[in-house]
PDB file of C-alpha atoms in Angstrom:
ATOM      1  CA  MET A   1       0.000   0.000   0.000  1.00 56.00           C
ATOM      2  CA  ILE A   2       2.829   2.396   0.839  1.00 59.00           C
ATOM      3  CA  LYS A   3       4.513   1.604  -2.464  1.00 60.00           C
ATOM      4  CA  LEU A   4       1.251   2.314  -4.358  1.00 53.00           C
ATOM      5  CA  ASN A   5       0.827   5.752  -2.676  1.00 61.00           C
ATOM      6  CA  TYR A   6       4.465   6.532  -3.435  1.00 60.00           C
ATOM      7  CA  LEU A   7       3.908   5.710  -7.136  1.00 55.00           C
ATOM      8  CA  LYS A   8       0.717   7.814  -7.268  1.00 61.00           C
ATOM      9  CA  LYS A   9       2.543  10.851  -5.847  1.00 63.00           C
ATOM     10  CA  ARG A  10       5.407  10.418  -8.333  1.00 60.00           C
ATOM     11  CA  LEU A  11       2.945  10.109 -11.189  1.00 55.00           C
ATOM     12  CA  TRP A  12       1.140  13.317 -10.136  1.00 54.00           C
ATOM     13  CA  ILE A  13       4.423  15.215  -9.876  1.00 58.00           C
ATOM     14  CA  PHE A  14       5.394  13.960 -13.323  1.00 53.00           C
ATOM     15  CA  VAL A  15       2.016  14.895 -14.895  1.00 51.00           C
ATOM     16  CA  ILE A  16       1.807  18.350 -13.297  1.00 54.00           C
ATOM     17  CA  GLY A  17       5.454  19.143 -13.984  1.00 52.00           C
ATOM     18  CA  GLY A  18       5.108  18.050 -17.590  1.00 50.00           C
ATOM     19  CA  PHE A  19       2.011  20.205 -17.995  1.00 47.00           C
ATOM     20  CA  PHE A  20       3.798  23.358 -16.823  1.00 49.00           C
ATOM     21  CA  LEU A  21       6.880  22.645 -18.884  1.00 46.00           C
ATOM     22  CA  ALA A  22       4.821  22.017 -22.010  1.00 44.00           C
ATOM     23  CA  CYS A  23       2.880  25.270 -21.605  1.00 45.00           C
ATOM     24  CA  ASP A  24       5.948  27.398 -20.917  1.00 45.00           C
ATOM     25  CA  ASP A  25       7.761  26.420 -24.109  1.00 49.00           C
ATOM     26  CA  GLU A  26       4.961  27.284 -26.539  1.00 49.00           C
ATOM     27  CA  PRO A  27       5.716  30.343 -28.680  1.00 52.00           C
ATOM     28  CA  GLU A  28       3.367  33.307 -28.426  1.00 61.00           C
ATOM     29  CA  VAL A  29       0.972  33.367 -31.371  1.00 52.00           C
ATOM     30  CA  THR A  30       0.582  36.684 -33.202  1.00 52.00           C
ATOM     31  CA  ILE A  31      -2.476  36.991 -35.419  1.00 52.00           C
ATOM     32  CA  ILE A  32      -1.980  39.296 -38.404  1.00 53.00           C
ATOM     33  CA  ASP A  33      -5.045  40.756 -40.116  1.00 57.00           C
ATOM     34  CA  THR A  34      -4.018  40.583 -43.769  1.00 60.00           C
ATOM     35  CA  SER A  35      -6.900  42.839 -44.763  1.00 81.00           C
ATOM     36  CA  MET A  36      -5.108  45.686 -42.986  1.00 90.00           C
ATOM     37  CA  PRO A  37      -1.851  47.330 -44.093  1.00 92.00           C
ATOM     38  CA  GLN A  38       1.257  46.063 -42.319  1.00 93.00           C
ATOM     39  CA  GLY A  39       3.709  48.697 -41.068  1.00 94.00           C
ATOM     40  CA  THR A  40       3.485  52.098 -42.729  1.00 94.00           C
ATOM     41  CA  PHE A  41       0.918  52.972 -45.402  1.00 94.00           C
ATOM     42  CA  GLU A  42       2.351  55.164 -48.162  1.00 96.00           C
ATOM     43  CA  VAL A  43      -0.304  56.974 -50.210  1.00 97.00           C
ATOM     44  CA  SER A  44       0.300  57.106 -53.972  1.00 96.00           C
ATOM     45  CA  ALA A  45      -3.006  58.710 -55.054  1.00 97.00           C
ATOM     46  CA  THR A  46      -5.930  60.368 -53.340  1.00 98.00           C
ATOM     47  CA  GLY A  47      -9.322  61.745 -54.304  1.00 98.00           C
ATOM     48  CA  THR A  48     -12.436  63.406 -52.931  1.00 99.00           C
ATOM     49  CA  ILE A  49     -15.756  61.640 -53.439  1.00 98.00           C
ATOM     50  CA  VAL A  50     -18.296  63.445 -55.619  1.00 98.00           C
ATOM     51  CA  GLU A  51     -21.831  62.574 -54.465  1.00 97.00           C
ATOM     52  CA  GLN A  52     -24.374  61.397 -57.043  1.00 96.00           C
ATOM     53  CA  ASN A  53     -28.161  60.948 -56.829  1.00 95.00           C
ATOM     54  CA  GLU A  54     -28.473  62.611 -53.402  1.00 94.00           C
ATOM     55  CA  THR A  55     -27.092  59.543 -51.597  1.00 94.00           C
ATOM     56  CA  GLY A  56     -24.958  61.389 -49.058  1.00 94.00           C
ATOM     57  CA  THR A  57     -21.791  59.650 -50.270  1.00 97.00           C
ATOM     58  CA  THR A  58     -18.845  61.841 -49.235  1.00 98.00           C
ATOM     59  CA  GLY A  59     -15.291  61.587 -47.989  1.00 98.00           C
ATOM     60  CA  THR A  60     -11.731  60.949 -49.057  1.00 98.00           C
ATOM     61  CA  VAL A  61     -10.284  57.862 -50.731  1.00 98.00           C
ATOM     62  CA  SER A  62      -6.612  56.930 -51.055  1.00 98.00           C
ATOM     63  CA  MET A  63      -4.682  54.241 -52.844  1.00 97.00           C
ATOM     64  CA  GLY A  64      -1.336  53.172 -51.459  1.00 96.00           C
ATOM     65  CA  THR A  65       1.116  50.484 -50.480  1.00 95.00           C
ATOM     66  CA  ASP A  66       2.062  49.060 -47.082  1.00 96.00           C
ATOM     67  CA  SER A  67       5.556  48.121 -45.874  1.00 95.00           C
ATOM     68  CA  GLU A  68       5.238  44.658 -47.448  1.00 94.00           C
ATOM     69  CA  GLY A  69       4.390  46.018 -50.916  1.00 94.00           C
ATOM     70  CA  THR A  70       0.677  45.138 -50.776  1.00 95.00           C
ATOM     71  CA  ARG A  71      -1.701  47.635 -52.434  1.00 96.00           C
ATOM     72  CA  PHE A  72      -4.759  48.925 -50.574  1.00 96.00           C
ATOM     73  CA  LEU A  73      -7.684  51.229 -51.182  1.00 97.00           C
ATOM     74  CA  LYS A  74      -8.419  53.280 -48.059  1.00 97.00           C
ATOM     75  CA  PHE A  75     -11.513  55.234 -47.046  1.00 97.00           C
ATOM     76  CA  ASP A  76     -10.699  57.927 -44.492  1.00 97.00           C
ATOM     77  CA  ASN A  77     -12.632  58.583 -41.273  1.00 97.00           C
ATOM     78  CA  ASP A  78     -14.778  61.146 -43.116  1.00 98.00           C
ATOM     79  CA  PHE A  79     -16.267  58.504 -45.467  1.00 98.00           C
ATOM     80  CA  MET A  80     -20.080  58.365 -45.381  1.00 97.00           C
ATOM     81  CA  THR A  81     -22.700  56.748 -47.595  1.00 95.00           C
ATOM     82  CA  ASN A  82     -26.303  55.602 -47.382  1.00 90.00           C
ATOM     83  CA  LEU A  83     -26.142  51.947 -46.362  1.00 88.00           C
ATOM     84  CA  GLY A  84     -29.925  51.472 -46.345  1.00 82.00           C
ATOM     85  CA  THR A  85     -29.977  49.655 -49.673  1.00 74.00           C
ATOM     86  CA  GLY A  86     -27.344  47.178 -48.530  1.00 72.00           C
ATOM     87  CA  THR A  87     -25.690  46.675 -51.905  1.00 85.00           C
ATOM     88  CA  VAL A  88     -23.258  49.548 -52.435  1.00 93.00           C
ATOM     89  CA  THR A  89     -20.161  48.143 -54.134  1.00 94.00           C
ATOM     90  CA  VAL A  90     -16.734  49.674 -54.584  1.00 96.00           C
ATOM     91  CA  ASN A  91     -15.321  49.557 -58.100  1.00 95.00           C
ATOM     92  CA  LEU A  92     -12.106  50.746 -59.696  1.00 96.00           C
ATOM     93  CA  SER A  93     -12.546  52.212 -63.159  1.00 95.00           C
ATOM     94  CA  THR A  94     -10.755  54.097 -65.909  1.00 94.00           C
ATOM     95  CA  SER A  95     -13.465  56.803 -65.838  1.00 93.00           C
ATOM     96  CA  MET A  96     -16.170  58.226 -63.586  1.00 92.00           C
ATOM     97  CA  GLU A  97     -18.873  56.325 -65.516  1.00 88.00           C
ATOM     98  CA  TYR A  98     -20.095  52.910 -64.354  1.00 89.00           C
ATOM     99  CA  SER A  99     -20.418  50.863 -67.540  1.00 82.00           C
ATOM    100  CA  PRO A 100     -20.602  47.113 -67.033  1.00 76.00           C
ATOM    101  CA  ASP A 101     -20.748  44.747 -69.977  1.00 70.00           C
ATOM    102  CA  LEU A 102     -22.855  41.958 -68.562  1.00 63.00           C
ATOM    103  CA  GLY A 103     -22.123  39.589 -71.448  1.00 63.00           C
ATOM    104  CA  ALA A 104     -18.359  39.840 -71.757  1.00 66.00           C
ATOM    105  CA  GLY A 105     -17.280  41.925 -68.789  1.00 73.00           C
ATOM    106  CA  ASN A 106     -15.654  45.332 -68.955  1.00 84.00           C
ATOM    107  CA  PRO A 107     -11.844  45.385 -68.829  1.00 88.00           C
ATOM    108  CA  ASP A 108     -12.035  49.014 -67.668  1.00 90.00           C
ATOM    109  CA  LEU A 109     -14.082  48.169 -64.553  1.00 92.00           C
ATOM    110  CA  LEU A 110     -12.858  46.148 -61.578  1.00 92.00           C
ATOM    111  CA  ILE A 111     -15.216  45.176 -58.727  1.00 92.00           C
ATOM    112  CA  ILE A 112     -13.454  45.485 -55.343  1.00 94.00           C
ATOM    113  CA  GLY A 113     -16.206  44.574 -52.881  1.00 93.00           C
ATOM    114  CA  PRO A 114     -19.199  45.773 -50.865  1.00 94.00           C
ATOM    115  CA  VAL A 115     -19.188  48.744 -48.514  1.00 93.00           C
ATOM    116  CA  ARG A 116     -19.772  47.350 -45.023  1.00 89.00           C
ATOM    117  CA  ASN A 117     -19.798  50.503 -42.906  1.00 94.00           C
ATOM    118  CA  ASN A 118     -19.055  54.213 -42.777  1.00 96.00           C
ATOM    119  CA  GLY A 119     -15.734  55.613 -41.611  1.00 97.00           C
ATOM    120  CA  GLU A 120     -12.175  54.402 -42.055  1.00 96.00           C
ATOM    121  CA  GLN A 121     -11.731  51.071 -43.818  1.00 95.00           C
ATOM    122  CA  TYR A 122      -9.292  49.302 -46.106  1.00 96.00           C
ATOM    123  CA  PHE A 123      -9.748  47.096 -49.147  1.00 96.00           C
ATOM    124  CA  LYS A 124      -6.807  44.832 -49.953  1.00 96.00           C
ATOM    125  CA  LEU A 125      -6.076  44.938 -53.685  1.00 94.00           C
ATOM    126  CA  ASP A 126      -4.608  41.522 -54.376  1.00 84.00           C
ATOM    127  CA  PRO A 127      -3.449  41.211 -57.034  1.00 87.00           C
ATOM    128  CA  ALA A 128      -2.595  44.879 -57.479  1.00 87.00           C
ATOM    129  CA  PRO A 129      -4.709  46.506 -60.211  1.00 91.00           C
ATOM    130  CA  ASP A 130      -3.222  48.069 -63.332  1.00 91.00           C
ATOM    131  CA  SER A 131      -2.307  51.743 -63.095  1.00 92.00           C
ATOM    132  CA  LYS A 132      -5.043  52.547 -65.655  1.00 94.00           C
ATOM    133  CA  PHE A 133      -7.635  52.318 -62.846  1.00 95.00           C
ATOM    134  CA  ASP A 134      -7.686  55.923 -61.632  1.00 96.00           C
ATOM    135  CA  HIS A 135     -11.293  56.285 -60.456  1.00 97.00           C
ATOM    136  CA  VAL A 136     -13.307  54.794 -57.598  1.00 97.00           C
ATOM    137  CA  ILE A 137     -17.024  54.311 -58.285  1.00 97.00           C
ATOM    138  CA  PHE A 138     -19.705  53.563 -55.687  1.00 97.00           C
ATOM    139  CA  TRP A 139     -22.534  51.633 -57.357  1.00 95.00           C
ATOM    140  CA  CYS A 140     -25.838  50.475 -55.870  1.00 93.00           C
ATOM    141  CA  GLU A 141     -26.977  47.324 -57.647  1.00 88.00           C
ATOM    142  CA  THR A 142     -30.414  47.335 -55.985  1.00 88.00           C
ATOM    143  CA  ALA A 143     -31.318  50.839 -57.181  1.00 89.00           C
ATOM    144  CA  GLU A 144     -29.087  50.581 -60.282  1.00 91.00           C
ATOM    145  CA  ILE A 145     -27.628  54.042 -59.693  1.00 93.00           C
ATOM    146  CA  PRO A 146     -24.195  55.463 -58.930  1.00 95.00           C
ATOM    147  CA  PHE A 147     -23.789  56.734 -55.376  1.00 96.00           C
ATOM    148  CA  GLY A 148     -20.617  58.664 -56.166  1.00 97.00           C
ATOM    149  CA  TYR A 149     -17.116  58.580 -57.584  1.00 98.00           C
ATOM    150  CA  ALA A 150     -13.627  59.867 -56.856  1.00 98.00           C
ATOM    151  CA  ALA A 151     -10.835  60.630 -59.310  1.00 98.00           C
ATOM    152  CA  LEU A 152      -7.515  59.405 -57.874  1.00 98.00           C
ATOM    153  CA  GLN A 153      -4.582  61.769 -58.452  1.00 96.00           C
TER     154      GLN A 153
END
């Protein structure tokens, strides 16, 4: 009986000691949000949004590159739009006109993604778009109207 208690104590010491040693050696995990710029964000072009169709779409948009060379489209804190329709999409274009070609696609129009909220936000441009895309267009698919555009300079 004494030998059995002795073995139980040794086993507990071994299990508990192993637990603490195993937890201490694990590296700290750092989660990186790849939808956000890493390091510094260097702006290469900027523009002011021109409202269309009385939608309240206003603010400043910038295109730039982070420290790792990834391109982003950024909406500043002053960005506002009417989110009531729920389908405002961000597009890059070669002009201020939204002109999709539903049959073949339009090589001068690149859909980036939906607007999720007002205020500062980033859209990762991966792969980086051609330099010919120098306009941002806000398009509402539900109402089939432009909400606004910005010429990037």
